[in-house]
Structures are given as C-alpha cells and as structure tokens.
Amino acid sequence: MALLVRLLALALALALGPAGTLAGPAKSPYQLVLQHSRLRGRQHGPNVCAVQKVIGTNKKYFTNCKQWYQRKICGKPTVISYECCPGYEKVPGEKGCPAALPLSNLYETLGVVGSTTTQLYTDRTEKLRPEMEGPGSFTIFAPSNEAWASLPAEVLDSLVSNVNIELLNALRYHMVDRRVLTDELKHGMALTSMYQNSNIQIHHYPNGIVTVNCARLLKADHHATNGVVHLIDQVISTTTNNIQQIIELEDTLETLRAAVAASGLNTVLEGDGQFTLLAPTNEAFEKIPAETLNRILGDPEALRDLLNNHILKSAMCAEAIVSGLSMETLEGTTLEVGCSGDMLTINGKAIISDKDKLATNGVIHFIDELLIPDSAKTLFELAAESDVSTVTDLLNQAGLSTYLSGNERLTLLAPLNSVFKDGAPPIDAQMKNLLLNHIVKDQVASKYLYHGQTLDTLGGKKLRVFVYRNSLCIENSCIAAHDKRGRYGALFTMDRMLTPPTGTVMDVLKGDNRFSMLVAAIQSAGLTETLNREGVYTVFAPTNEAFQAMPPEELNKLLGNAKELANILKYHIGDEILVSGGIGALVRLKSLQGDKIEVSSKNGVVSVNKEPVAETDIMATNGVVYAITSVLQPPANRPQERGDELADSALEIFKQASAFSKASQRSVRLAPVYQRLLERMKH
C-alpha cells in the first residue's frame, strides 16, 4: 500500500507544475525524463537531479521510472548520484542547487557545461571566438572533453594542424545559426549547420534520449545570451552519402551489394526516409549453407523478404538503446534490439560488429550473422528451429522429406517432441499414411481457420477444424504454439499425433470389443440410425464393465424398457463435438436428452460428471467418443436430486396456499396439510 501511495504521489507530481498547477503543453520525452530525475532528487534540495552512472564507466543518464527501479543500463548495474539540474548551481551553505547559472555568451558557457576543450579549439581559430562572444543567436552541439580525447590521433592531428580550415569547419558543423531547444528537436528532423549548410541528423526517442548524428545529448538547454549550448558525447562529422551509396563504397558489403541490386531494393535505400540497415557483411553470408544461400538468392521473393528483414522502419542509433525494445522491419517481422554493456544485440545475440555508420537517410549497423525471416525458409528449415525434430526424422525415414524442402504449398501439422517421450513409432505403411495425413494440401494460417472447416491432406483424409474458447484444434490435436509461415509451407506445432476418423460413431463402437453391450443397448433403443448419420456428437461410451457394475435388477429393468433406455443413452450423447483439448477447466455440454453434462479437465485428467474418463478422443466422422467406466444418470434419475425437486414442488404449493389464506378461510385450513407435506419431502 505504501508503494502504491508513493507511485500515485509521483504520478500526480509529474502531472503538476512547480506551483502545483496542471502542467502546460505536452513535454518532449527528454523533458519528461529530466522532470522525473528532478523529482527523484528533490529530497536533496531544489533543482537537484538524480543521475544514474554505469559502474566502471563515465556514462551518466538522467533516469526514467523503469530504469530507476531496475538500476541497470544495458544490463550493467548503476549507482545513483545527485547533481545540479541543467542551468543551476550550488550556493555555499545552502541545500541543493538554488541558484540559476548566470547568463553569459556562448564561449563562456562552453566552460560552464564541461566543454573546455571545445573552448580551447575555438580559441585556436581566428574567427570563431569573436562570433561566439558577439551578437546573434546560435546553437552549438558541444562535444564533451572526453569526446575530444577519444578521437583517433590521426583525426585530431589533421584538425589541429589546419585550424583555420579543418578545425574551423569541424566546429562550424556543430553549430546552427538560430536558437534550438530540446522541445524543437523532433525525431528524424534535420538541422542546417553553419558548415556549407550541411544537415545535422536529429533523433528524439521515446525513452528521452536525443542523438545528434548518433552522438548522445548529455546535458541540454544551457542558455546563453546569444544562443544555447547542448553537451554531446561525440565529435560529429558531416555525412553526404545515403545508405545505398555507403553499401556501394564498403568492401565488406560486396555480397549485400549484389543482393540489393538483384532485389531492386536500391531505390528504397537511396530514397527519402529514416531507416536502420542491419547490414550483413560478406562473412555473414558465408556462414549460410551454400544450398540455402543459392536458393534464396535465386528466388526474388525470398530474397526481398530476406533483405527487408534487415531494414528497420525507423533510424535507431546505438546510444538510444539502454534496454531491450521491439522494432518492426520492412518485412513485417519484429526484432528484439537490445544491449549488453557496450555491445548491441539482435534477438539476444551480440552480432553487431560495427555500429552507427550514419547516412543521410538513416543509420547502418554492420552485423556478422544473417537474419533469415520465416518467410524465406523452407518447411524443413522452419521445423529445424522448432521443438518438432522427431516428426521430421520420421518423415525422412518414411521417404517424405521432399515435401519439406520443395516449392509445393503445404502445411505440416507437427507434433511436439514431448509427444514421443515413450519413443518414436516404427515406420510401416500405416505410419507412412498417418504422416501423410499430417500434411495439409495448402499453405494455411491459423488466424483464418474457422469452426467446421475441413482440410484436405496428402493422405486423402479430410480433417475437421474445431474452434473453442481457448484452443484451436484439428481433429483430436490442438495447436500448441504460434504457426510459422515459410516461403511455400506453414508449420503448425501440435500437442499430439492426429488420429483421423475412420468411420461413424457406430462403426467405432462396433469395432471395439469394450463396447459390445453398449452397441446392443443402442440397437434396442433405436438409436443406431442417429449415430450412423451425419452429425456432430460427443459420445460418452460406457464400457462393458460399466454396465456390469450396475445392480443386476436395475440393469435388467433398464434393458427391458426401451423408452427409459433411450432416455439414458441420449444423456450420454452431447450435441456438439468436444475434443479433450477444447475442454478447459469446465464445460457444460447439452445432451440429446436435454440435460447438461459436466465435462472438466484438471492436470491432464478428463472427467465427466466428476468421474474420470478411461480414454479420450476416439475420433469418428460424425463425432468423438470417450470411453467411461460408469453409466451416467440424468439429474432427474439421481435420488438426491429427485428428492430436491419434490421438496421444491411442495414448497411452491405451500407458498401458493399461504397466498390464498388471505382471501379464503378454506385455504388457511389446508395450509397445515401442505406444511406437513413439505416437512415429509425434506426428510
């Protein structure tokens, strides 16, 4: 409760301004994170922000709610420190950071925000310092001291050896000739720099991180008399090539270059937009078996799907990843993009070898492993990645593996490996035909299946589809995982082997010696035609032992009364098909007799009217049969329920008598009679 109160208080504080009034226009993600950091630091005084520092590094982040409780950045533990929020400073002897930083010009502000190296290099140029100290309105994305120190020596040497051209141009590229605050920095926008009007790429992410040419904004909105300073963690450089042009220039992307040309995707990669290309290197292509690679490269549709699976719909710089998130590709799949320390991960794997190659229309990360989508895979390749290897082995042994790698549109109904925990069955003609009946003659998707639909198999059977509240079943087997759709085939992971029907309910009962007494009873009751014709029945079939367990007199009486026998047997027949996988916790199934049958499932045991079932899911063309070890009694035939009904009837009569007593003396005299009748019925 205390935690809930604190969370509600925090939510209220986020919604209110400093004076407790409702906040104004919607804040940017960066401003919201900064506000959260300020709230977390307020117990240390005014204008104090909580900052998370990754242990063992100099990386610091303003904290959002999720990171605050997880205390991790990219899986690495963090410690919380408390610093003055941007634009404020400490006052000796006072708590927190009560004083606003004095406004000065851009040049002096660089020193205040921790960019003294930028200040130093500005001094070395002849023109820039006067400009920064003079009139005007500018924005500078100032690299931190650590950013300058991390530059390769040869790059830094080339800058400082020609300060009035190279260094001046580099610094001017970090500047914009107007004031730009974070609330104006929108995701995917470009700002015109003061170096040859070259663009600076801005990305503002939902987690509050802002990047400038993929450099992270560390501290923002430091106002100056003639502009604003934003501190960033890298020295940025101009970019003039689009993604396609970078592919053309990179030797390590030679195979990708040929694949893009063959697919026609070069028009996308050189066009407008903001994409992330996960660019597989030559090495990544070489890791794929030659047969698989040649098949994909020779199939335009599969190739296009493959490449689209490497293109994210939005630009994502590495610095924006502080935890896992899902990102959609142009192919329509979702990739889990995360990080582990300094390494980016894709679907949990650290396969990114080089990151943040900036282009005019996005960003490129080099990867050393190919991301093949399901839509470019064969059935065999889909099955190899699923927990269904036993059935693929059986298909190989039966000589049916060509169906898994061909270009015929099929759907494999593949039982889980756990179905074969007692061992795989031997391959014979019957098993081969059963395996063929696990392959549907079309590439189907579970989301389009409907109740009562039939699916044709390679084995010649028609399989029925049953849709229940919490399961989707094909005959006796239900789908256990999301289906996978490949280039030509689809894979359904099933919870058991299919048993296609071989005859009507009567055929099933006649073919099983356990039900000989039931068959005779059905014939005596005149129900043979019902169970032979088309329909949808669930039959709870008492075995011979169930009939023999009845008292002899009761059994003989039942068998000698055709009408009562038919009534009892109809109570054993549900008016719809209910396979065990569709039961859930409890289903009340209406019988042909009219009363409901209670069917339940718990810990893998199916019960009917609370009695365990001996065998489930014996499939027939017009229904399903369950073997049970007792004869079910309709509610009207159960002694306790019969007594309750009589008592209820007497009670109703008594109520009516009481009502009449107000109008008739005779009814009053009869009331004690009804009262005695009621007491007798209840006892």
XYZ file of C-alpha atoms in Angstrom:
683
model
C 0.000 0.000 0.000
C 2.822 2.390 0.879
C 4.424 1.747 -2.516
C 1.107 2.418 -4.257
C 0.732 5.716 -2.402
C 4.251 6.767 -3.415
C 3.603 5.861 -7.057
C 0.343 7.833 -7.065
C 2.081 10.810 -5.498
C 4.824 10.610 -8.116
C 2.274 10.424 -10.931
C 0.482 13.463 -9.520
C 3.730 15.376 -9.207
C 4.579 14.586 -12.822
C 1.204 15.982 -13.869
C 1.610 19.193 -11.906
C 3.872 22.142 -12.450
C 6.210 23.573 -9.814
C 3.435 25.552 -8.158
C 1.078 22.566 -8.043
C -0.935 23.678 -11.037
C -1.649 21.485 -14.007
C 1.278 21.271 -16.419
C 1.105 23.170 -19.694
C 1.711 21.827 -23.216
C 2.918 18.253 -23.621
C 6.577 17.884 -22.777
C 9.096 16.146 -25.001
C 10.423 12.721 -23.930
C 13.732 14.337 -22.911
C 11.946 16.893 -20.754
C 9.819 14.182 -19.119
C 12.901 12.162 -18.196
C 14.591 15.280 -16.859
C 11.474 16.055 -14.837
C 11.487 12.531 -13.388
C 15.166 12.908 -12.442
C 14.350 16.215 -10.766
C 11.533 14.602 -8.749
C 13.819 11.772 -7.650
C 16.392 14.302 -6.483
C 14.122 16.806 -4.771
C 14.752 15.431 -1.261
C 18.315 16.714 -1.681
C 17.137 20.245 -2.267
C 15.832 22.416 -5.086
C 16.939 21.797 -8.683
C 18.780 18.582 -7.857
C 18.534 15.789 -10.457
C 19.057 12.079 -9.831
C 21.585 10.668 -12.297
C 22.358 7.024 -12.982
C 26.018 6.230 -13.565
C 27.055 2.903 -15.074
C 29.532 1.332 -12.670
C 33.057 1.222 -14.075
C 32.391 3.866 -16.730
C 31.865 7.611 -17.010
C 28.456 7.147 -18.637
C 25.647 9.029 -16.924
C 21.938 9.127 -17.678
C 19.008 11.067 -16.397
C 16.690 8.399 -15.056
C 13.208 7.367 -16.081
C 10.837 5.357 -13.914
C 11.748 1.937 -15.352
C 15.500 2.490 -15.064
C 15.069 3.885 -11.549
C 13.648 0.607 -10.282
C 15.810 -1.705 -12.406
C 19.008 0.216 -11.609
C 20.570 -1.084 -14.822
C 21.659 0.370 -18.146
C 22.275 -2.196 -20.907
C 22.278 -4.912 -18.273
C 25.043 -3.234 -16.275
C 24.445 -2.084 -12.666
C 24.279 1.612 -11.952
C 24.693 3.848 -8.938
C 22.590 6.903 -8.247
C 24.258 10.258 -7.807
C 22.705 13.662 -7.331
C 23.807 16.679 -9.359
C 22.573 20.137 -10.162
C 19.970 20.034 -12.915
C 20.996 21.806 -16.145
C 21.039 25.576 -15.686
C 21.534 25.619 -11.890
C 24.433 25.735 -9.449
C 25.170 25.239 -5.761
C 25.417 28.047 -3.199
C 27.813 27.553 -0.269
C 25.941 26.792 2.935
C 22.605 26.146 1.215
C 20.873 22.897 0.352
C 20.543 21.749 -3.233
C 21.177 23.976 -6.222
C 19.106 27.071 -5.555
C 20.851 29.481 -7.912
C 20.362 29.768 -11.659
C 23.603 29.864 -13.588
C 24.456 33.419 -14.646
C 23.886 34.024 -18.337
C 26.973 34.646 -20.395
C 27.888 34.327 -24.037
C 28.310 31.020 -25.864
C 32.076 30.956 -25.490
C 31.978 31.322 -21.695
C 29.038 28.904 -21.403
C 31.169 26.170 -23.034
C 33.430 26.256 -19.984
C 30.480 26.129 -17.601
C 28.963 22.971 -19.154
C 32.202 20.962 -19.226
C 33.348 21.531 -22.774
C 36.599 23.393 -22.123
C 38.314 21.514 -24.952
C 35.779 22.948 -27.404
C 36.530 26.315 -25.836
C 40.253 25.733 -26.334
C 39.873 24.756 -30.007
C 37.587 27.754 -30.554
C 40.417 29.939 -29.300
C 42.793 28.450 -31.875
C 40.679 29.581 -34.781
C 40.844 33.227 -35.714
C 37.193 33.800 -36.466
C 35.044 31.637 -34.211
C 35.610 33.050 -30.740
C 34.563 36.606 -31.693
C 31.477 35.126 -33.290
C 30.624 33.159 -30.142
C 31.143 36.198 -27.972
C 29.340 38.645 -30.250
C 25.712 39.381 -31.044
C 23.455 36.814 -32.667
C 21.516 33.690 -31.883
C 23.260 30.318 -32.239
C 23.018 26.716 -31.132
C 26.153 24.676 -30.557
C 26.245 20.936 -30.004
C 29.429 20.968 -27.960
C 31.458 17.735 -27.637
C 32.465 16.925 -24.083
C 36.144 16.899 -23.114
C 36.018 13.077 -23.129
C 34.618 13.134 -26.674
C 37.608 15.109 -27.966
C 40.010 12.843 -26.075
C 38.518 9.717 -27.663
C 39.132 10.894 -31.243
C 41.732 8.833 -33.123
C 45.097 10.560 -33.003
C 45.324 10.894 -36.782
C 41.925 12.598 -36.959
C 42.766 15.031 -34.199
C 46.152 15.784 -35.776
C 44.517 16.616 -39.108
C 42.198 19.073 -37.363
C 44.719 20.922 -35.217
C 47.307 21.070 -37.987
C 44.988 23.249 -40.053
C 42.981 25.225 -37.513
C 41.541 27.887 -39.797
C 40.136 25.421 -42.307
C 39.732 21.866 -40.988
C 39.198 22.708 -37.309
C 37.059 25.757 -38.058
C 34.877 23.769 -40.453
C 34.526 20.939 -37.932
C 33.415 23.345 -35.203
C 31.042 25.199 -37.522
C 29.421 21.864 -38.398
C 28.446 21.604 -34.710
C 26.606 24.940 -34.911
C 23.215 26.173 -36.114
C 22.552 29.846 -36.759
C 19.497 30.056 -34.510
C 18.448 29.027 -31.023
C 17.110 25.421 -30.959
C 15.867 23.978 -27.649
C 15.108 20.306 -26.957
C 11.357 20.737 -27.352
C 12.056 21.582 -31.002
C 14.338 18.583 -31.580
C 11.978 16.137 -33.285
C 12.706 12.562 -34.265
C 14.003 12.308 -37.825
C 14.452 16.048 -38.391
C 17.491 17.654 -39.974
C 19.039 20.946 -38.873
C 21.068 23.059 -41.256
C 24.562 23.539 -39.868
C 26.823 26.547 -40.295
C 29.262 24.498 -42.384
C 28.185 24.629 -46.048
C 24.554 24.233 -44.950
C 25.244 20.546 -44.296
C 22.499 18.697 -42.446
C 22.720 17.513 -38.848
C 20.508 14.458 -38.179
C 18.368 14.663 -35.035
C 16.639 11.707 -33.396
C 14.495 12.102 -30.300
C 13.494 8.724 -28.878
C 10.535 7.798 -26.638
C 12.913 6.880 -23.796
C 14.041 10.505 -23.612
C 17.402 10.080 -25.318
C 18.255 12.621 -28.022
C 21.013 11.974 -30.550
C 22.789 14.349 -32.899
C 24.368 12.402 -35.769
C 24.123 9.449 -33.334
C 26.034 11.344 -30.596
C 24.044 11.341 -27.343
C 22.921 14.616 -25.877
C 24.294 14.632 -22.317
C 23.059 17.958 -20.961
C 20.751 20.215 -22.877
C 19.304 23.683 -22.979
C 22.161 25.633 -21.357
C 21.050 29.145 -22.206
C 23.498 31.833 -23.230
C 22.996 35.495 -24.015
C 23.446 34.740 -27.690
C 22.128 31.201 -28.006
C 22.046 27.791 -26.364
C 24.603 25.037 -25.685
C 23.872 21.291 -25.771
C 26.626 18.979 -24.495
C 27.094 15.780 -26.585
C 29.259 12.691 -26.091
C 30.994 12.559 -29.503
C 32.628 14.795 -32.057
C 30.300 14.625 -35.053
C 31.261 14.767 -38.699
C 29.429 15.512 -41.911
C 27.605 12.832 -43.832
C 26.761 13.162 -47.510
C 26.056 9.577 -48.613
C 22.759 7.751 -48.413
C 22.537 4.112 -47.307
C 22.803 2.743 -50.841
C 25.898 4.814 -51.563
C 27.593 3.540 -48.395
C 26.835 -0.039 -49.470
C 28.455 0.712 -52.808
C 31.621 2.008 -51.115
C 32.123 -0.652 -48.426
C 34.287 -3.624 -49.441
C 32.884 -5.747 -46.594
C 29.373 -5.425 -48.071
C 30.112 -6.796 -51.540
C 27.644 -9.719 -51.287
C 24.960 -7.441 -49.845
C 25.555 -5.036 -52.719
C 24.839 -7.775 -55.270
C 21.786 -8.972 -53.336
C 20.316 -5.452 -53.116
C 20.828 -4.946 -56.859
C 19.129 -8.266 -57.644
C 16.162 -7.469 -55.408
C 15.586 -3.933 -56.658
C 15.727 -2.544 -53.113
C 18.362 0.014 -54.071
C 15.578 2.506 -54.843
C 14.397 2.240 -51.226
C 17.875 2.566 -49.743
C 18.732 5.644 -51.771
C 15.363 7.328 -51.292
C 13.933 9.594 -48.620
C 13.239 8.217 -45.181
C 14.916 7.346 -41.929
C 15.856 3.659 -41.837
C 18.156 1.420 -39.865
C 20.017 -1.078 -42.031
C 21.410 -4.108 -40.236
C 23.970 -4.724 -42.951
C 25.187 -8.340 -43.162
C 28.864 -8.477 -44.050
C 30.403 -10.845 -46.580
C 31.332 -13.055 -43.635
C 27.675 -13.245 -42.563
C 26.637 -14.574 -45.980
C 29.489 -17.109 -45.946
C 28.128 -18.669 -42.740
C 24.949 -19.808 -44.518
C 24.990 -23.260 -46.198
C 25.589 -22.799 -49.911
C 22.401 -24.660 -50.853
C 20.260 -22.373 -48.671
C 22.000 -19.204 -49.840
C 21.748 -20.128 -53.521
C 18.069 -20.977 -53.103
C 17.311 -17.569 -51.560
C 19.473 -15.603 -53.995
C 17.733 -17.352 -56.883
C 14.229 -16.617 -55.563
C 13.319 -12.908 -55.962
C 10.509 -13.012 -53.399
C 12.559 -14.827 -50.752
C 15.498 -12.503 -51.410
C 13.365 -9.408 -50.992
C 11.923 -10.771 -47.732
C 15.441 -11.547 -46.520
C 16.718 -8.033 -47.181
C 13.591 -6.318 -45.857
C 14.123 -8.249 -42.632
C 17.382 -6.314 -42.208
C 15.767 -2.879 -42.568
C 14.086 -1.311 -39.547
C 11.304 1.177 -40.205
C 12.977 3.970 -38.234
C 16.513 5.140 -37.549
C 17.952 3.755 -34.337
C 21.348 4.933 -33.120
C 23.265 2.713 -30.710
C 23.290 5.368 -27.995
C 19.494 5.272 -27.844
C 19.466 1.634 -26.719
C 19.581 1.363 -22.934
C 17.381 -1.748 -22.624
C 15.542 -4.165 -24.875
C 12.851 -2.978 -27.253
C 10.916 -4.443 -30.166
C 11.357 -2.903 -33.614
C 9.456 -3.701 -36.790
C 11.217 -4.433 -40.067
C 10.065 -3.622 -43.585
C 9.336 -7.340 -43.949
C 6.778 -7.083 -41.134
C 8.632 -9.130 -38.538
C 9.687 -7.850 -35.129
C 13.301 -7.871 -33.984
C 14.335 -7.540 -30.357
C 17.022 -4.866 -30.278
C 18.922 -4.648 -27.003
C 22.320 -4.120 -25.490
C 24.760 -5.807 -23.171
C 27.293 -3.344 -21.886
C 28.803 -1.642 -24.926
C 27.538 -4.315 -27.329
C 24.272 -4.080 -29.227
C 22.258 -7.281 -29.532
C 19.708 -8.524 -32.045
C 17.303 -11.144 -30.704
C 19.635 -11.584 -27.750
C 22.779 -12.158 -29.849
C 25.765 -9.802 -29.901
C 26.153 -9.940 -33.694
C 26.752 -6.246 -34.425
C 30.398 -5.809 -35.369
C 30.336 -2.083 -36.182
C 27.671 0.442 -35.335
C 26.385 3.916 -36.134
C 27.530 4.387 -39.717
C 25.454 7.482 -40.384
C 23.754 8.111 -43.736
C 21.594 10.964 -44.969
C 18.541 8.701 -44.789
C 19.303 6.652 -41.704
C 21.969 4.663 -39.946
C 23.818 1.413 -40.662
C 24.962 -1.226 -38.179
C 27.207 -3.969 -39.580
C 26.254 -7.497 -38.482
C 28.143 -10.756 -38.860
C 25.126 -13.070 -38.943
C 22.300 -13.242 -41.463
C 18.753 -12.663 -40.169
C 16.676 -15.043 -42.300
C 12.931 -14.461 -41.796
C 10.466 -17.343 -41.700
C 9.007 -16.122 -44.991
C 12.258 -17.048 -46.771
C 12.580 -20.536 -45.227
C 11.518 -23.999 -46.320
C 9.319 -26.188 -44.153
C 12.382 -28.181 -43.176
C 14.191 -25.031 -42.028
C 11.146 -23.909 -40.028
C 10.913 -27.300 -38.348
C 14.634 -27.369 -37.569
C 14.189 -24.301 -35.362
C 11.161 -25.714 -33.535
C 10.668 -28.463 -30.983
C 9.415 -30.915 -33.617
C 12.572 -32.717 -34.729
C 11.102 -36.191 -34.047
C 8.386 -35.866 -36.671
C 10.849 -34.506 -39.255
C 13.059 -37.549 -38.558
C 10.037 -39.802 -39.114
C 9.266 -38.041 -42.406
C 12.871 -38.594 -43.503
C 12.704 -42.285 -42.594
C 9.413 -42.631 -44.496
C 10.922 -41.048 -47.614
C 8.677 -38.000 -47.375
C 11.313 -35.323 -46.719
C 10.965 -33.845 -50.213
C 7.684 -32.311 -49.089
C 9.629 -30.285 -46.506
C 12.017 -28.660 -48.963
C 10.027 -28.317 -52.187
C 8.003 -25.423 -53.585
C 4.577 -27.011 -53.148
C 2.269 -25.032 -50.863
C 1.690 -27.259 -47.822
C 1.104 -27.092 -44.084
C 2.836 -29.507 -41.726
C 0.922 -30.417 -38.575
C 3.967 -31.273 -36.473
C 3.545 -32.876 -33.026
C 5.908 -31.674 -30.313
C 8.858 -33.864 -29.413
C 7.298 -34.446 -25.973
C 4.502 -36.403 -27.682
C 7.082 -39.117 -28.387
C 8.506 -39.334 -24.857
C 7.990 -43.122 -24.895
C 9.832 -43.451 -28.188
C 9.104 -42.839 -31.865
C 6.862 -45.364 -33.620
C 8.348 -47.672 -36.278
C 7.861 -46.770 -39.918
C 5.460 -49.053 -41.799
C 2.792 -48.490 -44.434
C 0.229 -47.453 -41.828
C 2.606 -44.961 -40.172
C 3.632 -43.557 -43.557
C -0.031 -42.924 -44.399
C -0.572 -41.337 -40.968
C 2.381 -38.997 -41.592
C 0.892 -38.019 -44.963
C -2.279 -37.118 -43.092
C -0.225 -34.635 -41.049
C 0.472 -32.647 -44.242
C -2.341 -30.381 -45.464
C -2.610 -29.636 -49.181
C -2.344 -25.880 -48.802
C -0.326 -23.216 -47.014
C -2.829 -22.140 -44.374
C -2.699 -19.719 -41.446
C -4.366 -20.444 -38.122
C -5.915 -16.974 -37.956
C -8.063 -17.802 -40.987
C -9.306 -21.194 -39.750
C -12.950 -21.455 -38.684
C -15.114 -23.954 -36.840
C -16.349 -26.760 -39.061
C -13.788 -26.117 -41.814
C -12.214 -29.177 -43.430
C -8.615 -29.514 -44.592
C -7.533 -31.990 -47.282
C -4.351 -33.968 -46.569
C -1.810 -35.701 -48.776
C -3.044 -38.957 -47.242
C -6.533 -38.427 -48.640
C -8.300 -37.533 -45.389
C -10.459 -34.524 -44.614
C -9.501 -33.081 -41.251
C -12.025 -31.018 -39.305
C -11.243 -27.741 -37.556
C -12.711 -27.096 -34.100
C -12.583 -23.621 -32.583
C -13.029 -23.400 -28.818
C -12.805 -20.507 -26.393
C -9.140 -21.070 -25.530
C -7.895 -23.500 -28.151
C -7.865 -24.235 -31.851
C -7.880 -27.926 -32.730
C -7.619 -30.064 -35.841
C -9.343 -33.367 -35.096
C -8.008 -34.553 -31.711
C -4.839 -32.431 -31.827
C -4.674 -28.771 -30.794
C -2.232 -26.051 -31.827
C 0.431 -25.640 -29.131
C 2.338 -22.603 -30.457
C 2.023 -19.793 -32.982
C 2.233 -21.129 -36.516
C 5.181 -20.247 -38.710
C 4.740 -19.278 -42.351
C 7.600 -20.060 -44.690
C 8.269 -19.385 -48.364
C 5.878 -22.098 -49.521
C 4.947 -24.046 -46.416
C 3.456 -23.376 -42.997
C 4.267 -25.131 -39.725
C 1.671 -25.807 -37.032
C 3.094 -27.116 -33.765
C 0.562 -29.613 -32.372
C 0.102 -31.105 -28.903
C -0.379 -34.732 -30.063
C -0.426 -37.049 -33.039
C -3.540 -36.781 -35.171
C -5.929 -39.714 -35.327
C -8.075 -39.086 -38.413
C -11.548 -40.662 -38.226
C -12.128 -43.981 -39.960
C -15.901 -44.391 -39.610
C -19.057 -43.211 -37.887
C -19.613 -43.368 -34.143
C -21.416 -46.683 -34.606
C -18.511 -48.015 -36.664
C -16.097 -47.013 -33.871
C -18.220 -48.671 -31.169
C -18.771 -51.856 -33.186
C -15.071 -52.122 -33.914
C -14.106 -52.077 -30.210
C -14.982 -55.128 -28.081
C -15.158 -52.945 -24.959
C -18.463 -51.519 -26.183
C -20.391 -54.662 -27.217
C -23.059 -54.203 -24.504
C -23.421 -50.522 -25.432
C -23.867 -51.423 -29.102
C -26.648 -53.879 -28.152
C -28.312 -51.237 -25.963
C -28.147 -48.642 -28.760
C -29.774 -51.083 -31.154
C -32.502 -51.914 -28.620
C -33.180 -48.221 -28.023
C -33.469 -47.479 -31.752
C -30.515 -45.044 -31.810
C -28.400 -46.848 -34.416
C -29.504 -44.611 -37.266
C -28.783 -41.474 -35.215
C -25.180 -42.480 -34.579
C -24.642 -43.590 -38.171
C -25.828 -40.456 -39.922
C -24.003 -37.176 -40.432
C -23.821 -35.068 -37.321
C -21.665 -33.612 -34.587
C -21.769 -35.753 -31.471
C -19.697 -36.289 -28.369
C -20.442 -39.774 -27.060
C -19.510 -40.806 -23.533
C -19.478 -44.535 -24.132
C -19.857 -46.840 -21.079
C -17.700 -49.934 -21.411
C -18.989 -53.448 -20.767
C -17.526 -53.174 -17.264
C -19.642 -50.066 -16.655
C -22.862 -51.954 -17.425
C -21.732 -54.987 -15.433
C -21.093 -52.792 -12.394
C -24.817 -51.904 -12.214
C -27.031 -53.933 -9.854
C -28.481 -56.829 -11.914
C -32.111 -55.874 -11.204
C -31.510 -52.261 -12.221
C -29.642 -53.338 -15.368
C -32.344 -55.797 -16.414
C -35.037 -53.211 -15.756
C -33.186 -50.655 -17.847
C -32.553 -53.013 -20.756
C -36.197 -54.137 -20.685
C -37.595 -50.619 -21.007
C -36.763 -49.269 -24.467
C -38.078 -45.779 -23.701
C -36.091 -45.399 -20.462
C -33.036 -46.955 -22.106
C -33.196 -44.430 -24.971
C -33.524 -41.613 -22.434
C -30.437 -42.799 -20.522
C -28.374 -43.313 -23.696
C -29.313 -39.885 -25.106
C -27.915 -38.390 -21.903
C -24.562 -39.919 -22.925
C -24.582 -38.052 -26.266
C -23.596 -34.386 -26.490
C -24.974 -32.302 -29.339
C -21.573 -30.957 -30.484
C -18.033 -32.239 -30.923
C -15.844 -31.545 -27.901
C -12.292 -32.903 -28.046
C -10.280 -33.015 -24.839
C -8.051 -30.111 -25.868
C -11.082 -27.823 -26.021
C -12.441 -28.541 -22.548
C -10.504 -26.049 -20.459
C -11.464 -26.158 -16.775
C -15.183 -26.982 -17.158
C -17.686 -27.250 -19.999
C -21.408 -27.915 -19.619
C -22.380 -29.864 -22.718
C -26.048 -30.170 -23.692
C -27.109 -33.786 -24.264
C -29.643 -35.147 -26.738
C -31.774 -35.992 -23.674
C -31.908 -32.279 -22.800
C -29.909 -32.092 -19.577
C -26.352 -30.771 -19.338
C -23.278 -32.981 -18.954
C -20.398 -31.525 -16.962
C -17.037 -32.178 -18.613
C -13.882 -30.992 -16.863
C -10.132 -31.303 -17.204
C -7.529 -30.978 -14.470
C -3.859 -31.988 -14.559
C -4.403 -33.847 -17.808
C -7.293 -35.937 -16.450
C -10.675 -35.539 -18.161
C -13.788 -36.177 -16.069
C -17.459 -36.341 -16.936
C -19.864 -35.558 -14.092
C -16.762 -35.710 -11.852
C -15.951 -39.302 -12.896
C -12.558 -39.840 -14.632
C -12.671 -40.821 -18.302
C -10.832 -44.018 -19.294
C -9.914 -42.899 -22.838
C -10.413 -39.651 -24.723
C -10.638 -38.518 -28.318
C -11.584 -41.636 -30.263
C -12.405 -39.780 -33.453
C -15.336 -40.631 -35.743
C -16.565 -38.985 -38.933
C -19.639 -37.663 -37.122
C -18.240 -37.134 -33.654
C -15.842 -38.145 -30.943
C -16.034 -40.977 -28.430
C -14.863 -41.031 -24.797
C -14.653 -44.390 -23.016
C -16.118 -44.193 -19.484
C -16.320 -46.781 -16.709
C -19.756 -45.933 -15.305
C -23.245 -45.400 -16.678
C -24.219 -41.742 -16.349
C -27.519 -40.891 -14.685
C -29.532 -37.837 -15.778
C -30.238 -35.360 -12.961
C -33.917 -36.408 -12.783
C -32.849 -40.009 -12.092
C -30.452 -39.201 -9.253
C -32.084 -39.876 -5.814
C -30.855 -36.723 -4.093
C -31.851 -34.502 -6.977
C -35.226 -36.260 -7.261
C -35.928 -35.532 -3.585
C -34.871 -31.928 -4.004
C -37.295 -31.500 -6.888
C -40.202 -32.901 -4.822
C -39.302 -30.634 -1.921
C -39.171 -27.639 -4.212
C -42.613 -28.548 -5.593
C -44.072 -28.846 -2.095
C -42.560 -25.528 -1.108
C -44.142 -23.855 -4.123
C -47.536 -25.352 -3.190
C -47.139 -24.093 0.360
C -46.331 -20.587 -0.858
C -49.444 -20.601 -3.008
C -51.538 -21.841 -0.068
C -50.242 -19.058 2.129
C -51.216 -16.531 -0.519
C -54.706 -17.956 -0.756
C -55.110 -17.836 3.034
C -55.618 -14.117 2.941
C -58.639 -14.499 0.665
C -60.032 -17.877 1.654
C -60.606 -19.490 5.055
C -60.573 -22.863 3.370
C -57.029 -22.255 2.114
C -55.987 -21.406 5.641
C -57.293 -24.742 6.903
C -55.383 -26.553 4.133
C -52.072 -24.794 4.858
C -51.018 -27.172 7.700
C -51.530 -30.079 5.322
C -49.138 -28.526 2.840
C -46.705 -27.768 5.683
C -46.635 -31.425 6.736
C -46.145 -32.456 3.119
C -43.201 -30.074 2.870
C -41.551 -31.459 6.022
C -42.043 -35.031 4.815
C -40.461 -34.286 1.440
C -37.456 -32.569 3.012
C -36.785 -35.553 5.259
